[in-house]
Short mmCIF file of C-alpha atoms and ligand atoms in Angstrom, two decimals:
data_model
loop_
_atom_site.label_atom_id
_atom_site.label_comp_id
_atom_site.label_asym_id
_atom_site.label_seq_id
_atom_site.Cartn_x
_atom_site.Cartn_y
_atom_site.Cartn_z
CA MET A 1 -118.67 -92.91 -52.25
CA VAL A 2 -115.36 -91.25 -51.39
CA SER A 3 -113.30 -92.10 -48.35
CA THR A 4 -114.42 -88.90 -46.58
CA GLY A 5 -117.92 -90.25 -46.55
CA ALA A 6 -119.27 -87.91 -49.25
CA THR A 7 -121.41 -89.50 -51.92
CA VAL A 8 -120.78 -88.88 -55.59
CA GLN A 9 -123.78 -89.38 -57.82
CA ALA A 10 -123.54 -90.87 -61.29
CA GLY A 11 -122.31 -88.33 -63.81
CA GLU A 12 -120.84 -86.04 -61.14
CA ASP A 13 -117.34 -84.69 -61.69
CA ILE A 14 -114.82 -86.36 -59.40
CA ALA A 15 -111.83 -84.43 -60.75
CA HIS A 16 -111.89 -82.20 -57.66
CA LEU A 17 -110.99 -85.11 -55.36
CA GLY A 18 -107.48 -85.01 -53.93
CA SER A 19 -104.89 -87.50 -55.20
CA GLY A 20 -105.08 -89.57 -51.99
CA ALA A 21 -108.87 -90.00 -52.12
CA SER A 22 -110.26 -93.45 -52.71
CA VAL A 23 -113.40 -93.87 -54.75
CA HIS A 24 -115.94 -96.60 -54.11
CA VAL A 25 -118.08 -97.37 -57.14
CA ALA A 26 -121.24 -99.48 -56.81
CA LEU A 27 -123.55 -100.37 -59.67
CA ARG A 28 -127.14 -101.20 -58.74
CA SER A 29 -130.52 -101.04 -60.33
CA ALA A 30 -132.74 -98.19 -59.21
CA ASP A 31 -135.16 -100.47 -57.38
CA GLY A 32 -132.52 -102.91 -56.04
CA PRO A 33 -131.20 -103.04 -52.46
CA ALA A 34 -128.01 -101.16 -51.54
CA ALA A 35 -125.30 -103.77 -51.16
CA PRO A 36 -122.99 -103.41 -48.18
CA ARG A 37 -119.49 -102.21 -49.02
CA LEU A 38 -117.89 -105.47 -47.90
CA VAL A 39 -119.51 -108.87 -47.52
CA ARG A 40 -118.24 -112.21 -46.32
CA PRO A 41 -117.29 -114.60 -49.17
CA GLU A 42 -120.12 -117.00 -48.29
CA TYR A 43 -122.67 -114.21 -48.95
CA ALA A 44 -120.97 -112.94 -52.12
CA ALA A 45 -123.00 -115.06 -54.55
CA GLY A 46 -126.28 -113.78 -53.07
CA TRP A 47 -125.30 -110.13 -53.21
CA LEU A 48 -123.83 -110.51 -56.68
CA ALA A 49 -127.19 -111.87 -57.83
CA LEU A 50 -128.86 -108.70 -56.54
CA THR A 51 -126.33 -106.21 -57.92
CA ALA A 52 -124.89 -105.51 -61.33
CA ASP A 53 -121.84 -107.58 -62.23
CA PRO A 54 -118.74 -105.49 -61.36
CA ALA A 55 -116.43 -107.66 -63.48
CA PRO A 56 -116.35 -105.54 -66.67
CA LEU A 57 -115.54 -102.45 -64.59
CA LEU A 58 -112.50 -104.28 -63.24
CA GLY A 59 -111.44 -105.40 -66.68
CA LEU A 60 -112.49 -108.98 -65.87
CA PRO A 61 -114.55 -111.35 -68.01
CA ALA A 62 -118.24 -110.86 -67.27
CA GLY A 63 -120.09 -113.23 -64.95
CA SER A 64 -118.13 -115.92 -63.16
CA ASP A 65 -119.59 -119.33 -63.86
CA ARG A 66 -118.43 -122.19 -61.66
CA THR A 67 -118.99 -124.84 -64.35
CA ARG A 68 -116.82 -122.93 -66.79
CA GLU A 69 -114.16 -122.40 -64.07
CA ARG A 70 -114.08 -126.14 -63.37
CA ASP A 71 -113.75 -126.80 -67.10
CA LEU A 72 -110.80 -124.42 -67.33
CA LEU A 73 -109.07 -126.18 -64.44
CA ASP A 74 -109.62 -129.56 -66.09
CA ARG A 75 -108.22 -128.26 -69.36
CA ARG A 76 -105.14 -126.97 -67.57
CA GLY A 77 -104.77 -130.35 -65.84
CA ALA A 78 -104.98 -132.10 -69.21
CA ALA A 79 -102.44 -129.86 -70.93
CA PHE A 80 -99.94 -129.49 -68.05
CA ALA A 81 -97.66 -132.13 -66.53
CA THR A 82 -98.52 -133.08 -62.95
CA VAL A 83 -95.22 -131.60 -61.69
CA GLN A 84 -96.49 -128.13 -62.67
CA GLU A 85 -98.40 -127.39 -59.51
CA HIS A 86 -100.71 -124.61 -58.38
CA TYR A 87 -100.14 -122.62 -55.23
CA TYR A 88 -103.58 -123.67 -54.00
CA ALA A 89 -105.64 -126.87 -54.04
CA ASN A 90 -108.71 -124.89 -55.14
CA PRO A 91 -107.14 -121.97 -56.94
CA PRO A 92 -109.14 -118.79 -57.39
CA ARG A 93 -109.04 -117.61 -60.99
CA ILE A 94 -106.93 -114.46 -60.87
CA GLU A 95 -107.22 -112.40 -64.02
CA ARG A 96 -106.44 -108.90 -62.78
CA GLY A 97 -103.89 -107.24 -60.54
CA TRP A 98 -103.38 -103.68 -59.39
CA ARG A 99 -100.46 -102.62 -57.21
CA HIS A 100 -100.33 -105.19 -54.36
CA HIS A 101 -103.89 -106.44 -54.98
CA LEU A 102 -105.04 -109.44 -57.00
CA LEU A 103 -108.64 -109.83 -58.16
CA SER A 104 -110.39 -113.09 -58.88
CA THR A 105 -113.18 -113.59 -61.38
CA GLU A 106 -115.45 -114.22 -58.39
CA GLY A 107 -114.95 -110.59 -57.47
CA ARG A 108 -112.73 -111.19 -54.43
CA SER A 109 -109.65 -109.09 -53.92
CA TYR A 110 -106.53 -110.49 -52.32
CA LEU A 111 -103.47 -108.87 -50.81
CA ASP A 112 -100.57 -110.39 -52.75
CA ILE A 113 -97.96 -111.46 -50.23
CA VAL A 114 -96.95 -114.57 -52.21
CA ASN A 115 -95.59 -113.17 -55.44
CA ASN A 116 -91.89 -112.37 -55.16
CA VAL A 117 -91.30 -111.03 -58.67
CA THR A 118 -93.31 -107.81 -58.72
CA PRO A 119 -91.61 -105.22 -56.50
CA LEU A 120 -93.48 -102.40 -58.29
CA GLY A 121 -96.81 -104.15 -57.89
CA HIS A 122 -99.10 -105.44 -60.62
CA ALA A 123 -99.99 -103.59 -63.81
CA HIS A 124 -97.68 -100.66 -63.11
CA PRO A 125 -98.63 -97.94 -65.63
CA ARG A 126 -95.02 -96.86 -66.14
CA VAL A 127 -93.98 -100.37 -67.18
CA GLU A 128 -97.07 -100.78 -69.33
CA GLU A 129 -96.41 -97.50 -71.11
CA ALA A 130 -92.69 -98.15 -71.65
CA VAL A 131 -93.27 -101.70 -72.95
CA SER A 132 -96.08 -100.73 -75.32
CA ARG A 133 -94.02 -97.86 -76.71
CA GLN A 134 -91.03 -100.14 -77.30
CA LEU A 135 -93.15 -102.95 -78.76
CA ARG A 136 -94.60 -100.48 -81.22
CA ARG A 137 -91.11 -99.37 -82.23
CA LEU A 138 -88.89 -102.45 -82.35
CA ASN A 139 -87.89 -105.65 -80.60
CA THR A 140 -84.71 -107.31 -81.83
CA ASN A 141 -81.76 -108.83 -79.94
CA SER A 142 -78.47 -107.76 -78.47
CA ARG A 143 -76.47 -108.56 -81.58
CA PHE A 144 -77.97 -105.38 -83.00
CA HIS A 145 -76.77 -102.02 -81.77
CA TYR A 146 -79.26 -99.94 -79.75
CA ALA A 147 -79.04 -97.64 -76.74
CA SER A 148 -81.30 -99.32 -74.17
CA VAL A 149 -79.16 -102.46 -73.81
CA VAL A 150 -76.06 -100.35 -73.22
CA GLU A 151 -77.85 -98.12 -70.70
CA PHE A 152 -79.36 -101.07 -68.83
CA THR A 153 -76.04 -102.92 -68.70
CA GLU A 154 -74.29 -99.84 -67.35
CA ARG A 155 -77.03 -99.26 -64.77
CA LEU A 156 -76.77 -102.88 -63.56
CA ALA A 157 -72.99 -102.80 -63.32
CA GLY A 158 -73.28 -99.48 -61.47
CA LEU A 159 -75.31 -101.20 -58.76
CA LEU A 160 -72.42 -103.52 -57.93
CA PRO A 161 -69.08 -102.89 -56.25
CA ASP A 162 -65.71 -103.29 -58.00
CA PRO A 163 -64.57 -105.40 -59.74
CA LEU A 164 -68.08 -106.54 -60.86
CA ASP A 165 -68.42 -104.54 -64.06
CA THR A 166 -69.36 -107.00 -66.83
CA VAL A 167 -72.94 -108.06 -67.52
CA PHE A 168 -74.57 -110.99 -69.31
CA LEU A 169 -78.31 -110.58 -69.89
CA VAL A 170 -80.55 -113.67 -69.83
CA ASN A 171 -84.24 -114.41 -69.21
CA SER A 172 -84.62 -116.09 -65.83
CA GLY A 173 -83.02 -117.03 -62.55
CA SER A 174 -82.35 -120.59 -63.69
CA GLU A 175 -80.48 -119.33 -66.72
CA ALA A 176 -78.53 -116.83 -64.62
CA VAL A 177 -77.43 -119.52 -62.15
CA ASP A 178 -76.58 -121.93 -64.96
CA LEU A 179 -74.44 -119.33 -66.67
CA GLY A 180 -72.88 -118.23 -63.37
CA LEU A 181 -71.72 -121.79 -62.71
CA ARG A 182 -70.42 -122.22 -66.25
CA LEU A 183 -68.48 -118.96 -65.98
CA ALA A 184 -66.87 -120.21 -62.77
CA MET A 185 -66.07 -123.58 -64.32
CA GLY A 186 -64.66 -121.90 -67.43
CA ALA A 187 -62.51 -119.47 -65.48
CA THR A 188 -61.10 -122.06 -63.05
CA GLY A 189 -61.01 -125.05 -65.40
CA ARG A 190 -62.66 -127.06 -62.62
CA HIS A 191 -65.95 -128.88 -62.48
CA ASP A 192 -66.57 -129.42 -58.75
CA VAL A 193 -69.07 -127.15 -57.03
CA VAL A 194 -69.95 -126.73 -53.36
CA ALA A 195 -73.59 -125.88 -52.65
CA LEU A 196 -75.73 -125.33 -49.57
CA ARG A 197 -78.32 -127.88 -48.57
CA GLU A 198 -81.99 -126.80 -48.46
CA ALA A 199 -81.38 -124.66 -51.54
CA TYR A 200 -83.33 -124.07 -54.73
CA HIS A 201 -81.47 -122.51 -57.68
CA GLY A 202 -83.57 -123.37 -60.74
CA TRP A 203 -84.63 -126.03 -63.19
CA THR A 204 -81.94 -126.07 -65.92
CA TYR A 205 -79.37 -128.89 -65.80
CA ALA A 206 -76.70 -127.09 -63.77
CA SER A 207 -79.03 -124.99 -61.59
CA ASP A 208 -81.08 -128.09 -60.79
CA ALA A 209 -77.90 -130.05 -60.02
CA VAL A 210 -77.06 -127.61 -57.20
CA SER A 211 -80.67 -127.51 -55.92
CA THR A 212 -80.75 -129.57 -52.77
CA SER A 213 -84.06 -128.69 -51.14
CA LEU A 214 -85.79 -131.83 -49.87
CA GLN A 215 -89.05 -129.94 -49.77
CA ASP A 216 -88.85 -129.31 -53.52
CA ASN A 217 -87.41 -132.74 -54.31
CA PRO A 218 -87.42 -135.44 -51.61
CA ASN A 219 -84.69 -137.37 -53.49
CA ALA A 220 -82.49 -134.34 -53.98
CA LEU A 221 -79.52 -135.37 -51.87
CA ALA A 222 -79.40 -138.92 -53.19
CA THR A 223 -79.55 -137.86 -56.83
CA ARG A 224 -77.05 -134.98 -57.15
CA PRO A 225 -74.35 -135.53 -59.79
CA SER A 226 -70.89 -136.39 -58.47
CA TRP A 227 -69.52 -132.89 -59.14
CA VAL A 228 -71.91 -131.38 -56.58
CA HIS A 229 -70.74 -131.38 -52.94
CA THR A 230 -73.09 -130.09 -50.28
CA VAL A 231 -72.54 -128.42 -46.94
CA ASP A 232 -75.01 -128.20 -44.09
CA SER A 233 -77.74 -125.63 -44.40
CA PRO A 234 -76.62 -122.79 -42.08
CA ASN A 235 -80.10 -122.42 -40.69
CA SER A 236 -79.96 -120.96 -37.19
CA TYR A 237 -83.59 -121.78 -36.49
CA ARG A 238 -84.27 -125.25 -37.88
CA GLY A 239 -80.77 -126.53 -38.63
CA ARG A 240 -78.39 -128.75 -36.63
CA HIS A 241 -76.84 -125.76 -34.86
CA ARG A 242 -79.36 -123.30 -33.51
CA GLY A 243 -79.20 -119.83 -32.00
CA ALA A 244 -75.71 -118.85 -30.88
CA ASP A 245 -74.39 -122.30 -31.93
CA ALA A 246 -74.95 -121.31 -35.58
CA VAL A 247 -71.37 -119.94 -35.64
CA ARG A 248 -70.30 -123.58 -36.05
CA TYR A 249 -71.65 -123.84 -39.61
CA GLY A 250 -68.85 -121.68 -41.08
CA PRO A 251 -65.88 -123.77 -39.86
CA GLU A 252 -67.72 -126.98 -40.82
CA ALA A 253 -68.24 -125.75 -44.40
CA VAL A 254 -64.61 -124.64 -44.55
CA ALA A 255 -63.57 -128.18 -43.51
CA VAL A 256 -65.55 -129.67 -46.44
CA ILE A 257 -63.92 -127.18 -48.85
CA ASP A 258 -60.44 -127.95 -47.42
CA ASP A 259 -61.06 -131.72 -47.65
CA LEU A 260 -62.04 -131.45 -51.32
CA ALA A 261 -58.81 -129.59 -52.06
CA ALA A 262 -56.80 -132.15 -50.07
CA SER A 263 -58.35 -134.96 -52.10
CA ASP A 264 -57.32 -133.26 -55.35
CA ARG A 265 -60.80 -132.04 -56.27
CA PRO A 266 -60.64 -128.37 -55.28
CA ALA A 267 -63.94 -126.62 -55.83
CA GLY A 268 -64.26 -124.45 -58.93
CA ALA A 269 -67.18 -122.66 -57.30
CA PHE A 270 -69.22 -122.21 -54.17
CA ILE A 271 -72.85 -121.25 -54.79
CA GLY A 272 -75.34 -120.07 -52.21
CA GLU A 273 -78.12 -117.62 -51.60
CA THR A 274 -76.70 -114.69 -49.65
CA PHE A 275 -79.75 -114.59 -47.36
CA TYR A 276 -81.69 -117.79 -47.01
CA GLY A 277 -84.73 -117.02 -49.18
CA ASN A 278 -85.71 -120.57 -49.99
CA ALA A 279 -85.49 -121.67 -46.36
CA GLY A 280 -87.88 -118.97 -45.19
CA GLY A 281 -86.07 -115.64 -45.26
CA VAL A 282 -83.53 -116.56 -42.60
CA ALA A 283 -80.30 -114.52 -42.42
CA LEU A 284 -77.10 -116.56 -42.70
CA PRO A 285 -75.07 -116.57 -39.47
CA ASP A 286 -72.87 -113.47 -39.10
CA GLY A 287 -69.55 -113.92 -40.85
CA TYR A 288 -70.61 -117.16 -42.56
CA LEU A 289 -70.00 -116.07 -46.16
CA ALA A 290 -66.72 -114.30 -45.25
CA GLU A 291 -65.34 -117.59 -43.87
CA VAL A 292 -66.61 -119.74 -46.73
CA TYR A 293 -65.62 -117.32 -49.52
CA ALA A 294 -62.09 -117.04 -48.06
CA ALA A 295 -61.71 -120.84 -48.02
CA VAL A 296 -62.96 -121.24 -51.61
CA ARG A 297 -60.62 -118.50 -52.85
CA ARG A 298 -57.66 -119.87 -50.89
CA HIS A 299 -57.94 -122.99 -53.07
CA GLY A 300 -58.39 -121.01 -56.30
CA GLY A 301 -62.18 -121.29 -56.63
CA LEU A 302 -64.78 -118.59 -57.32
CA THR A 303 -67.81 -117.54 -55.32
CA VAL A 304 -71.26 -117.37 -56.93
CA ALA A 305 -74.03 -115.41 -55.18
CA ASP A 306 -77.63 -116.34 -55.96
CA GLU A 307 -79.46 -113.03 -55.52
CA VAL A 308 -82.42 -114.16 -57.61
CA GLN A 309 -84.90 -114.10 -54.75
CA VAL A 310 -83.37 -111.86 -52.09
CA GLY A 311 -81.52 -109.22 -54.12
CA TYR A 312 -82.70 -106.03 -55.80
CA GLY A 313 -83.77 -104.04 -52.77
CA ARG A 314 -86.21 -106.51 -51.29
CA LEU A 315 -84.23 -106.77 -48.05
CA GLY A 316 -84.83 -103.07 -47.49
CA HIS A 317 -81.62 -102.18 -45.68
CA TRP A 318 -79.47 -103.72 -48.41
CA PHE A 319 -79.90 -103.77 -52.16
CA TRP A 320 -77.96 -107.05 -52.34
CA GLY A 321 -77.98 -109.87 -49.80
CA PHE A 322 -74.19 -110.13 -49.90
CA GLU A 323 -73.98 -106.62 -48.40
CA GLN A 324 -75.64 -107.96 -45.25
CA GLN A 325 -72.75 -110.46 -44.97
CA GLY A 326 -70.06 -107.86 -45.70
CA VAL A 327 -68.60 -109.76 -48.68
CA VAL A 328 -68.21 -109.24 -52.44
CA PRO A 329 -68.83 -112.35 -54.58
CA ASP A 330 -67.00 -113.08 -57.84
CA ILE A 331 -70.20 -113.75 -59.76
CA VAL A 332 -73.70 -112.42 -59.02
CA CYS A 333 -76.87 -114.02 -60.46
CA VAL A 334 -80.07 -112.00 -60.43
CA ALA A 335 -83.57 -112.22 -61.99
CA LYS A 336 -87.17 -112.13 -60.61
CA ALA A 337 -87.57 -108.52 -59.37
CA MET A 338 -85.47 -107.14 -62.25
CA GLY A 339 -88.34 -107.50 -64.70
CA ASN A 340 -91.32 -107.04 -62.36
CA GLY A 341 -92.76 -110.21 -63.92
CA HIS A 342 -91.23 -109.82 -67.39
CA PRO A 343 -88.64 -112.58 -68.01
CA LEU A 344 -85.32 -110.95 -67.19
CA GLY A 345 -82.14 -112.24 -65.61
CA ALA A 346 -78.49 -111.27 -65.46
CA VAL A 347 -75.07 -112.44 -64.40
CA ILE A 348 -72.61 -109.78 -63.34
CA THR A 349 -68.94 -110.57 -62.88
CA SER A 350 -65.47 -109.09 -63.45
CA LYS A 351 -64.07 -108.54 -66.92
CA ASP A 352 -61.35 -111.04 -66.08
CA VAL A 353 -63.79 -113.89 -65.29
CA ALA A 354 -66.07 -112.96 -68.21
CA ASP A 355 -63.22 -112.92 -70.71
CA ARG A 356 -62.13 -116.42 -69.77
CA TYR A 357 -65.52 -117.66 -70.97
CA ARG A 358 -64.26 -116.98 -74.50
CA ASP A 359 -62.39 -120.29 -74.32
CA GLN A 360 -65.74 -122.05 -73.81
CA GLY A 361 -67.14 -120.92 -77.12
CA TYR A 362 -69.55 -118.06 -77.23
CA PHE A 363 -72.58 -116.51 -75.62
CA PHE A 364 -75.83 -115.32 -77.14
CA SER A 365 -79.41 -115.25 -75.88
CA SER A 366 -82.12 -114.47 -78.45
CA THR A 367 -84.26 -112.48 -76.04
CA GLY A 368 -81.86 -111.74 -73.17
CA GLY A 369 -81.29 -107.97 -73.34
CA SER A 370 -83.75 -107.41 -76.19
CA PRO A 371 -84.92 -103.80 -76.62
CA VAL A 372 -88.17 -104.59 -74.78
CA SER A 373 -86.38 -106.42 -71.94
CA SER A 374 -83.85 -103.61 -71.59
CA VAL A 375 -86.60 -101.00 -71.45
CA VAL A 376 -88.44 -103.06 -68.81
CA GLY A 377 -85.21 -103.36 -66.80
CA LEU A 378 -84.53 -99.62 -66.97
CA THR A 379 -88.12 -98.72 -66.10
CA VAL A 380 -88.12 -101.05 -63.09
CA LEU A 381 -84.90 -99.47 -61.81
CA ASP A 382 -86.23 -95.93 -62.37
CA THR A 383 -89.48 -96.74 -60.58
CA LEU A 384 -87.76 -98.49 -57.66
CA ARG A 385 -85.76 -95.28 -57.22
CA ASP A 386 -88.55 -92.73 -57.87
CA GLU A 387 -91.07 -94.47 -55.58
CA ASP A 388 -88.40 -95.22 -52.95
CA LEU A 389 -89.50 -98.83 -52.85
CA GLN A 390 -86.38 -100.01 -51.06
CA GLY A 391 -87.21 -97.45 -48.36
CA ASN A 392 -90.78 -98.71 -48.42
CA ALA A 393 -89.47 -102.23 -47.78
CA VAL A 394 -87.64 -100.90 -44.71
CA ARG A 395 -90.71 -99.07 -43.40
CA VAL A 396 -93.47 -101.56 -44.20
CA GLY A 397 -91.28 -104.61 -43.56
CA GLY A 398 -90.16 -103.11 -40.24
CA ARG A 399 -93.73 -102.47 -39.15
CA LEU A 400 -94.83 -105.96 -40.21
CA LYS A 401 -91.93 -107.50 -38.34
CA ARG A 402 -92.55 -105.50 -35.16
CA ARG A 403 -96.22 -106.49 -35.17
CA LEU A 404 -95.37 -110.15 -35.82
CA GLU A 405 -92.81 -110.06 -33.02
CA ALA A 406 -95.47 -108.67 -30.69
CA LEU A 407 -97.69 -111.63 -31.65
CA ALA A 408 -94.77 -114.00 -31.08
CA ASP A 409 -94.44 -112.59 -27.54
CA ARG A 410 -98.06 -113.46 -26.90
CA TYR A 411 -98.42 -116.80 -28.68
CA GLY A 412 -96.04 -119.68 -27.99
CA ILE A 413 -97.01 -121.37 -31.26
CA ILE A 414 -94.93 -118.74 -33.14
CA GLY A 415 -91.36 -120.04 -33.00
CA ALA A 416 -89.50 -117.20 -34.65
CA VAL A 417 -89.98 -114.14 -36.81
CA HIS A 418 -87.36 -114.06 -39.57
CA GLY A 419 -86.50 -111.77 -42.36
CA THR A 420 -85.87 -108.18 -43.20
CA GLY A 421 -87.61 -105.81 -45.61
CA LEU A 422 -90.36 -107.31 -47.72
C1 PLP B 1 -83.02 -118.54 -55.08
C2 PLP B 1 -83.51 -118.85 -56.46
N1 PLP B 1 -82.64 -119.04 -57.45
C3 PLP B 1 -83.05 -119.31 -58.71
C4 PLP B 1 -84.39 -119.42 -59.01
C5 PLP B 1 -84.82 -119.74 -60.41
O1 PLP B 1 -85.40 -118.63 -61.00
P1 PLP B 1 -86.44 -118.76 -62.23
O2 PLP B 1 -87.70 -119.34 -61.69
O3 PLP B 1 -86.57 -117.34 -62.72
O4 PLP B 1 -85.80 -119.63 -63.26
C6 PLP B 1 -85.33 -119.23 -58.00
C7 PLP B 1 -86.79 -119.34 -58.31
O5 PLP B 1 -87.63 -119.50 -57.48
C8 PLP B 1 -84.89 -118.93 -56.69
O6 PLP B 1 -85.76 -118.73 -55.69
#
């Protein structure tokens, strides 16, 4: 059945349908009842018993069997450590995605508003085609000479303002943050780092050291190494200073940075998300990063921006979170959206900072910037541009926000509507 209400019989040509038409395909035996187009989940098992199994059509394994599903969960539990959690207590088995939809083996489709690494949506044909082509040709590493790594590096550098022109390619956000911190330490010759509370920056040694979120790790503040110094989370909604009082966070952070310098431990780096992704998509108070960056630089330190979650166009109005704050960091760490789910990360800094890393030894990542990764990175950037997905984040995010704000006007239980873009 097409969206106009016309019915297409089996074997009929549907090539004449316009590109915006949606096609509803139902398989049923000739003498079976016509299943409704949508049913409530509690009736799904009954209707599925009366209709043909749609799973193979969706590219899913045939016939969901609850005993087998339980077995799979138990096997995962046995092979995984308990710290590797699921999103859900009773997770649906998701084996297929298309654009912003996820499909479970029980035949339910979900709108994916959890996943923050797939700005192009799931199973994008352009990525699939580019990756398969490259996998058929070659996948080596960046010590070999090939065009895609040069093109991708130039494209990334071109997305950043001067003097950020030098790129290191890695495989994840944790690696990017780790390297970003090590670049700052190498360039300044200092080990002390100032980080925001309520932050998550990754799982490697250094990125975990600056991760202070009590929600992720209830012992975080008590167990940070001595080179990590934290400042209050500048959260204008849940923090110590709320609403207009949030302007007080900047001077307080500056005082911590000044005190460190006065006690002969000037910070080598300040690291923070440029828009509070981990704390719920809350913008930092206006002028916050300008004040903090100036203080760090006054004492000879460098500023590291974690754009892993909020950067790459997701904010809609800004490609990078630091643009919203009107600052330019010394080191930018990015990942997640860059690869649309493929492991990709990068650190972008100035030639000057990058060159000082030479004294630390050397840098090589076996798969960071491989031909396949570079092709993925280029294809994601092309598609973001060609499908105007940053513009889409402005439009759809704006509409979502307006509608949520209207709900907040009506229901006192909604405390605030944060965020920008998607
Ligand atoms: C702000 C931020 N930084 C760093 C990371 C670590 O990235 P990855 O999981 O790719 O290692 C995350 C991951 O959630 C993040 O949200």
